[in-house]
PDB file of C-alpha atoms in Angstrom:
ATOM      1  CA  UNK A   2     -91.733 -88.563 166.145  1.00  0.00           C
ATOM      2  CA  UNK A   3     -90.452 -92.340 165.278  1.00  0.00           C
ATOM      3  CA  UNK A   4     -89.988 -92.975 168.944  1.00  0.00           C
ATOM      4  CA  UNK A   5     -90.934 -96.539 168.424  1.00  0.00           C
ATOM      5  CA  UNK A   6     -88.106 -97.397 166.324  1.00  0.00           C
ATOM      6  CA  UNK A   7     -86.070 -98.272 168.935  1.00  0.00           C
ATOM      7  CA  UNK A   8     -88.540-100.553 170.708  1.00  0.00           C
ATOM      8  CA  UNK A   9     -89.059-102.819 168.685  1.00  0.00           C
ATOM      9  CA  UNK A  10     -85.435-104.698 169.520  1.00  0.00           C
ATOM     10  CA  UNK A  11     -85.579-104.185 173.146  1.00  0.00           C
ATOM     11  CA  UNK A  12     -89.181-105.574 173.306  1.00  0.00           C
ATOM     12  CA  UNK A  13     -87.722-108.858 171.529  1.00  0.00           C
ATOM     13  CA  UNK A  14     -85.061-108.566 174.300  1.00  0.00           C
ATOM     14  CA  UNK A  15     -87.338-108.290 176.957  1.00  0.00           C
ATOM     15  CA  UNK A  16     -89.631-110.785 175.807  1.00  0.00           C
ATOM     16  CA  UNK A  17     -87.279-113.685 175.195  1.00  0.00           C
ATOM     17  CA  UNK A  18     -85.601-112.844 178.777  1.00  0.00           C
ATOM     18  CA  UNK A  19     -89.213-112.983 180.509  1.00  0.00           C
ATOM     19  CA  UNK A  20     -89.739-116.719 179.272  1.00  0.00           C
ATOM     20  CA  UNK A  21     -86.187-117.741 179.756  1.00  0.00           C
ATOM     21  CA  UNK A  22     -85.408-118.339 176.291  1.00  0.00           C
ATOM     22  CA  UNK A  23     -81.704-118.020 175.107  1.00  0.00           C
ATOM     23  CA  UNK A  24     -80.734-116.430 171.998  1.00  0.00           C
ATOM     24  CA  UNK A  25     -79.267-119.487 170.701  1.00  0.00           C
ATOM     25  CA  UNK A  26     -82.574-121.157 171.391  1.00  0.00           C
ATOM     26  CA  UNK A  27     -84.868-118.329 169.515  1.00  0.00           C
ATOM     27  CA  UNK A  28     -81.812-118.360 166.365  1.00  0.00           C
ATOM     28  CA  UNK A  29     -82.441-122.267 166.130  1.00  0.00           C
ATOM     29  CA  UNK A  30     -86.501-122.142 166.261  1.00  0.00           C
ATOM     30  CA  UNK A  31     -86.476-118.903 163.736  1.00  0.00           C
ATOM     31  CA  UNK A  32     -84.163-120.323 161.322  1.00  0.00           C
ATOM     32  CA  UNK A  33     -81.706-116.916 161.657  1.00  0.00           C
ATOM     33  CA  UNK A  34     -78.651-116.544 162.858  1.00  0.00           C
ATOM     34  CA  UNK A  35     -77.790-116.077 166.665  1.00  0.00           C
ATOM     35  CA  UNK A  36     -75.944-112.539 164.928  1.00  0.00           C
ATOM     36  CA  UNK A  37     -79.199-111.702 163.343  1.00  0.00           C
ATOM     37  CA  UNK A  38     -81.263-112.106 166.403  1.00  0.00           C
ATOM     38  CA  UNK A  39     -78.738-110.196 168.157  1.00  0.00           C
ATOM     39  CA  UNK A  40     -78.257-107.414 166.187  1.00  0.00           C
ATOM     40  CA  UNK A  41     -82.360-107.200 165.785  1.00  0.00           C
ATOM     41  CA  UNK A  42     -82.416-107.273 169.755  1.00  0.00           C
ATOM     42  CA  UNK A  43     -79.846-104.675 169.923  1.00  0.00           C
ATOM     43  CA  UNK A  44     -81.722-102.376 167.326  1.00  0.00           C
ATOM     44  CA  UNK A  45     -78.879-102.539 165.182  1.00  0.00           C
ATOM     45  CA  UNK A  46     -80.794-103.900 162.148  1.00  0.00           C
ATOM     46  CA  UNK A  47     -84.237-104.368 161.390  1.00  0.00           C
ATOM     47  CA  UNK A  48     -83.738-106.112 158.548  1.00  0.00           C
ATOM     48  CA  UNK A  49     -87.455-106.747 157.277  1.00  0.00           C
ATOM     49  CA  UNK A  50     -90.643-107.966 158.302  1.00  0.00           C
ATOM     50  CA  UNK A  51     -90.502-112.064 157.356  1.00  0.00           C
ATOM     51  CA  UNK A  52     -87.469-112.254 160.310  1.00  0.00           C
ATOM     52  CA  UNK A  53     -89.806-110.027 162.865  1.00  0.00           C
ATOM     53  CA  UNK A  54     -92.384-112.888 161.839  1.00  0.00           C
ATOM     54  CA  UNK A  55     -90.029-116.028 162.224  1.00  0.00           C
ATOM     55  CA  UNK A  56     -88.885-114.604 165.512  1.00  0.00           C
ATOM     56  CA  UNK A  57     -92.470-113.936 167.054  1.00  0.00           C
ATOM     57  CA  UNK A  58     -93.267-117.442 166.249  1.00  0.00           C
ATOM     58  CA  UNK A  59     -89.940-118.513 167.884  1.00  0.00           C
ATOM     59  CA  UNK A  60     -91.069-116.699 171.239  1.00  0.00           C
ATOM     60  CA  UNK A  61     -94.404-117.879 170.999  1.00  0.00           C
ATOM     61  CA  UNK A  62     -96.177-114.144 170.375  1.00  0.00           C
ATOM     62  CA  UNK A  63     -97.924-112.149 167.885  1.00  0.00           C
ATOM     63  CA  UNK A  64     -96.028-110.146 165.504  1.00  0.00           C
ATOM     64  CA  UNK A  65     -98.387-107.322 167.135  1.00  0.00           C
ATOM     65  CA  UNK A  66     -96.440-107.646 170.170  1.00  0.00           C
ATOM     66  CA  UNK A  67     -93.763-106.588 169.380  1.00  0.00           C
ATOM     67  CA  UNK A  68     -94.929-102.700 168.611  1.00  0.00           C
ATOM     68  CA  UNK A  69     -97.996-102.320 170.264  1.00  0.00           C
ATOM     69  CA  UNK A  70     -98.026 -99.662 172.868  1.00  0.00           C
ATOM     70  CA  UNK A  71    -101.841-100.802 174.621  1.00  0.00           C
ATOM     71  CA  UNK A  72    -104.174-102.655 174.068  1.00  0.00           C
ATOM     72  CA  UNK A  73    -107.614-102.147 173.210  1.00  0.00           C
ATOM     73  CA  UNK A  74    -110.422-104.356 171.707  1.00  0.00           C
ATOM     74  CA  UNK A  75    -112.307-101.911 170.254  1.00  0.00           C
ATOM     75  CA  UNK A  76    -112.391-100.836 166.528  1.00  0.00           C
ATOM     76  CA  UNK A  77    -108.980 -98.550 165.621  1.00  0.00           C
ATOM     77  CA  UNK A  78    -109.167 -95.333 163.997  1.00  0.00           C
ATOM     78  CA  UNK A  79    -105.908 -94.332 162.133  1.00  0.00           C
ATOM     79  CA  UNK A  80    -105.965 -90.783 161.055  1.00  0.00           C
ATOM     80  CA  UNK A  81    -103.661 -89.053 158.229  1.00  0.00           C
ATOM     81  CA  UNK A  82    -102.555 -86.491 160.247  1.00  0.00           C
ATOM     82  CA  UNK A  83    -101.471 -88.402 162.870  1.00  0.00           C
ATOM     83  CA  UNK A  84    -100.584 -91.241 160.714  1.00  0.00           C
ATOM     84  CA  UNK A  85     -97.202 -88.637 159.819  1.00  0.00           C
ATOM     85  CA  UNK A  86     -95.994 -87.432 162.904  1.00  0.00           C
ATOM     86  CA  UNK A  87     -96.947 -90.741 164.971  1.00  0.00           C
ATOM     87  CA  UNK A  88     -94.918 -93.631 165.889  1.00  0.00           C
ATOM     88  CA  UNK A  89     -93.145 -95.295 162.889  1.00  0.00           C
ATOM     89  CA  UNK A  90     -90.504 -98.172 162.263  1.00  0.00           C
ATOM     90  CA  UNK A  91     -87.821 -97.906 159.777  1.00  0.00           C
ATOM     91  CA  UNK A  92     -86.589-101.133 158.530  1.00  0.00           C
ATOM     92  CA  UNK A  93     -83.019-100.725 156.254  1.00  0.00           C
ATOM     93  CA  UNK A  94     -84.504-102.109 153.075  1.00  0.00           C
ATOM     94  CA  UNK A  95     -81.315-104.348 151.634  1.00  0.00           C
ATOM     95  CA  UNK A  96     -79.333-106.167 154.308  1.00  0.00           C
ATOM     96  CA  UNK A  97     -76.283-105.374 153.319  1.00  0.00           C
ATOM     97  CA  UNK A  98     -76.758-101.234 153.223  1.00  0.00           C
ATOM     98  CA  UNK A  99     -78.717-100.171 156.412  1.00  0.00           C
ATOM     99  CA  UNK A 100     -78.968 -96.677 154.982  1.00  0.00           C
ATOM    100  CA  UNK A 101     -81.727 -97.848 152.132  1.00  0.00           C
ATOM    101  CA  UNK A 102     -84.495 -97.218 154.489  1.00  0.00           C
ATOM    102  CA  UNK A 103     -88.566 -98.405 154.086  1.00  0.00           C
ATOM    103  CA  UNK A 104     -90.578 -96.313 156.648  1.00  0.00           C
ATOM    104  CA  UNK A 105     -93.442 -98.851 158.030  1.00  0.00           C
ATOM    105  CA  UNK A 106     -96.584 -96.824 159.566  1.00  0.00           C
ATOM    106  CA  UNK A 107     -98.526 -99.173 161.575  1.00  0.00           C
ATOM    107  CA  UNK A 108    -102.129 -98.479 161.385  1.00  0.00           C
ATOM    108  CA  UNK A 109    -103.884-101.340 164.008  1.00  0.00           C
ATOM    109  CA  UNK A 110    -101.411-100.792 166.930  1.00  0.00           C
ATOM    110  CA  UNK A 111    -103.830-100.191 169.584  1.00  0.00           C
ATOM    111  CA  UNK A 112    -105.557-103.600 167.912  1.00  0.00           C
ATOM    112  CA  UNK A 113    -105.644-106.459 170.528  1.00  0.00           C
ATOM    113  CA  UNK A 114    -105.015-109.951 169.385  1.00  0.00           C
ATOM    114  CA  UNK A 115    -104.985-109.431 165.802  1.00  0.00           C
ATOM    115  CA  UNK A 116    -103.896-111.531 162.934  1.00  0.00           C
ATOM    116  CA  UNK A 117    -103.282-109.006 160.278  1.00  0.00           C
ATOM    117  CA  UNK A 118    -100.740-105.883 160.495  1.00  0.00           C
ATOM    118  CA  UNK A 119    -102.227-103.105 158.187  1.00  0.00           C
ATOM    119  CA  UNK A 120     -98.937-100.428 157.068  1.00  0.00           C
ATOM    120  CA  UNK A 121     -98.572 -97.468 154.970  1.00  0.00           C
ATOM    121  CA  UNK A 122     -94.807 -98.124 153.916  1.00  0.00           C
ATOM    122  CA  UNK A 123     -92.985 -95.115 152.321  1.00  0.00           C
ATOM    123  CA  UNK A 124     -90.155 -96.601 150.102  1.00  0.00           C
ATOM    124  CA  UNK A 125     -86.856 -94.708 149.530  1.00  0.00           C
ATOM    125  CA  UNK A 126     -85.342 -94.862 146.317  1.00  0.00           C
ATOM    126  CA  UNK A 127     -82.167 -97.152 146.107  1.00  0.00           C
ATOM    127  CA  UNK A 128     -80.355 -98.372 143.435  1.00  0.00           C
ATOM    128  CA  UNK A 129     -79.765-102.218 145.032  1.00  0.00           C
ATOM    129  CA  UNK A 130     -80.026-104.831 143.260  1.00  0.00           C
ATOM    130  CA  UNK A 131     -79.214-107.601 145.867  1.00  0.00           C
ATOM    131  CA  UNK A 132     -82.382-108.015 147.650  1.00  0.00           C
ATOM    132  CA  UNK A 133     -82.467-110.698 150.326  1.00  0.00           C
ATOM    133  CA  UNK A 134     -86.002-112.476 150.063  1.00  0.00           C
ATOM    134  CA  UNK A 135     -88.042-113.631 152.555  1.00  0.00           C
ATOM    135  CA  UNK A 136     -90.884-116.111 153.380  1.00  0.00           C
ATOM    136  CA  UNK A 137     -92.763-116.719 156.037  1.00  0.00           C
ATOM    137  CA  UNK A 138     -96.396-118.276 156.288  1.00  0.00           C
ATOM    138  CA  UNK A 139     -99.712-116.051 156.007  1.00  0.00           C
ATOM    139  CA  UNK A 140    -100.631-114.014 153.042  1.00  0.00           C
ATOM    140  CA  UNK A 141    -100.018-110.356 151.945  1.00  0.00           C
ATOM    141  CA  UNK A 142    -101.698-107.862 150.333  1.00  0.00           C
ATOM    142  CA  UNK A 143     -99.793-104.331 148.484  1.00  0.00           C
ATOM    143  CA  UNK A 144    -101.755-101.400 146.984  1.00  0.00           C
ATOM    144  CA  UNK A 145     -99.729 -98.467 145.466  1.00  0.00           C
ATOM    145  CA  UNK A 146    -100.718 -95.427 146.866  1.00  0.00           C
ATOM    146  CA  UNK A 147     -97.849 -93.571 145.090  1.00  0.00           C
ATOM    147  CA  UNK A 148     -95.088 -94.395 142.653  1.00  0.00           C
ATOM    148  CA  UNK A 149     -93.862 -97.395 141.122  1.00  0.00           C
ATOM    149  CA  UNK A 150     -92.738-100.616 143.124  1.00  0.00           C
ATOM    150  CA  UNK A 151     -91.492-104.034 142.374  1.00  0.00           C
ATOM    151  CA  UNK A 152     -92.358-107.318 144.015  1.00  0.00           C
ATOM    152  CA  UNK A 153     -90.004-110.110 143.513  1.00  0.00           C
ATOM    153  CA  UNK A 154     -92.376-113.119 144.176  1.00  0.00           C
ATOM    154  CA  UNK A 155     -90.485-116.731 143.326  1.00  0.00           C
ATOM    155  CA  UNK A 156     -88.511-116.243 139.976  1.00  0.00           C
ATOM    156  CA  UNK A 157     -91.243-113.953 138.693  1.00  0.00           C
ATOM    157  CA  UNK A 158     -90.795-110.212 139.406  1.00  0.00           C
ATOM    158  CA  UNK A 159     -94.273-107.765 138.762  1.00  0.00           C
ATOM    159  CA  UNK A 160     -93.761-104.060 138.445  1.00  0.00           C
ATOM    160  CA  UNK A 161     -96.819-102.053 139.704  1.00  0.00           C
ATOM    161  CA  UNK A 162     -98.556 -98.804 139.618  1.00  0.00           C
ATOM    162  CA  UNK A 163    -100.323 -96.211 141.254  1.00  0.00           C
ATOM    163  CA  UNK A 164    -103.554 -98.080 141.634  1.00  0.00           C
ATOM    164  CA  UNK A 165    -102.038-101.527 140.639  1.00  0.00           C
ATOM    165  CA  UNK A 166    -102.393-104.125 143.667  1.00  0.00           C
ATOM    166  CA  UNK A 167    -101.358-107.479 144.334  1.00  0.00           C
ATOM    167  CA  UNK A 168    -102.040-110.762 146.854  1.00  0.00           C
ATOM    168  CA  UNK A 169     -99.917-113.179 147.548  1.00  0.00           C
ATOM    169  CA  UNK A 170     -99.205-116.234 149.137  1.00  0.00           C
ATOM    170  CA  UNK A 171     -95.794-115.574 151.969  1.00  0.00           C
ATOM    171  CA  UNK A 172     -94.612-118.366 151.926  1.00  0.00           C
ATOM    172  CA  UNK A 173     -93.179-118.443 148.418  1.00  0.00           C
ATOM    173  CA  UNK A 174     -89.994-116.114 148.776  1.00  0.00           C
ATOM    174  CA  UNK A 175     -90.633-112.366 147.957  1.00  0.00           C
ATOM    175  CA  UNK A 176     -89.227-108.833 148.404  1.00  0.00           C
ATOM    176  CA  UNK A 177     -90.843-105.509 147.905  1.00  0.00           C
ATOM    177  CA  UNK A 178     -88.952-102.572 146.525  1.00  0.00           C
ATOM    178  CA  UNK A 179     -89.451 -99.300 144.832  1.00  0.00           C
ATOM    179  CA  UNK A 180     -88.736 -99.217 141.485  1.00  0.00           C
ATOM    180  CA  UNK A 181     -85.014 -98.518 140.165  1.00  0.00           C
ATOM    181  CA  UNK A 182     -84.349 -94.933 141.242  1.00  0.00           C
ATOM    182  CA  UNK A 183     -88.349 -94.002 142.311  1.00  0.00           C
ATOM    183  CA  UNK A 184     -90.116 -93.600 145.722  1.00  0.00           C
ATOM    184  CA  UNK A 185     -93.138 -95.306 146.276  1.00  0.00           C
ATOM    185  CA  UNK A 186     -96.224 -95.338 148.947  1.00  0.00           C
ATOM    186  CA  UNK A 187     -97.880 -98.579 149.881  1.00  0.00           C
ATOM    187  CA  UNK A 188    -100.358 -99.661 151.301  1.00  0.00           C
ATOM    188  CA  UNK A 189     -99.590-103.517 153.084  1.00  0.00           C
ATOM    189  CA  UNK A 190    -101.397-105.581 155.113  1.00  0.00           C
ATOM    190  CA  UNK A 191     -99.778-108.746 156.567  1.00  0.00           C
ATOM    191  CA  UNK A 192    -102.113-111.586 157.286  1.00  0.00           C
ATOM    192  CA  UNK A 193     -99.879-113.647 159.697  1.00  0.00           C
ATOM    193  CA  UNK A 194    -102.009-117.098 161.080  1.00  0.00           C
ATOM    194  CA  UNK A 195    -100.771-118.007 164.558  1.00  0.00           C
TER     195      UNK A 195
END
């Protein structure tokens, strides 16, 4: 099952605490509030990826880092079946209603030292319309396995497809999101430079 939900926080925890870094410290180089990184640490909210991101950089580590289990250099084979019943991360969707859930599958866990985190993301429906966006430097790439999503990407927002795709540029503020009422399937890979 989704045992790795919980990790993710208490890996941040244990992380900072290894190199002596205070919360205050990681909330000033990340640009988030010494709440946020508190509630992430405490597994209270995982509010999105582009925080995750901000905070690696703030400790110094890979994104990776913080939900690998080992390590391994070779090439990493992510099957469907276990794809569904293996490790997963839920991240609540809007920050204001923790319920609203995305489901990330990480397909390059076992991946050592790599740059770009590969997910299948199933997207819950949700009628929000207050999305909090996020930026963060690398790039990004969507493809829509399944239903219909929206990308919010500056002041422009792109509805897409099954089959539809898009790149973009991170660091231009952006949120992903199923479309109004509909579940969607994705297909992301983060390209995160460090």
């Amino acid at each position: 099952m989704g045992n790795n939900h919980s990790l993710v926080g208490s890996k941040i925890k244990g992380l900072r605490e290894t190199k002596n870094i205070s919360v205050e410290e990681v909330a000033e180089r990340s640009g988030l509030s010494v709440e946020q990184v508190v509630s992430i640490e405490n597994d209270q909210n995982l509010p999105s990826l582009g925080p995750l991101i901000k905070i690696a950089r703030a400790l110094g580590v890979r994104l990776g880092t913080f939900m690998d289990d080992n390590d391994a250099l070779g090439p990493i084979i992510c099957r469907a079946a276990d794809r569904e019943k293996d490790s997963s991360i839920s991240f609540s969707n809007g920050a204001v209603d923790a319920r609203k859930h995305m489901e990330y599958h990480p397909l390059a866990q076992q991946k050592a030292d790599r740059h770009m985190e590969p997910f299948v993301i199933d997207i819950n429906p949700e009628d929000a319309h207050e999305f909090q966006l996020s930026a963060h430097e690398g790039e990004e790439f969507i493809y829509v396995m399944q239903g219909e999503v929206e990308v919010v990407y500056g002041k422009e927002t792109y509805t897409l497809n099954e089959g539809d795709s898009i790149f973009y540029d991170s660091i231009v503020k952006h949120h992903v999101h199923g479309a109004p009422g509909k579940s969607a399937k994705i297909l992301a890979v983060v390209y995160i430079p460090f």
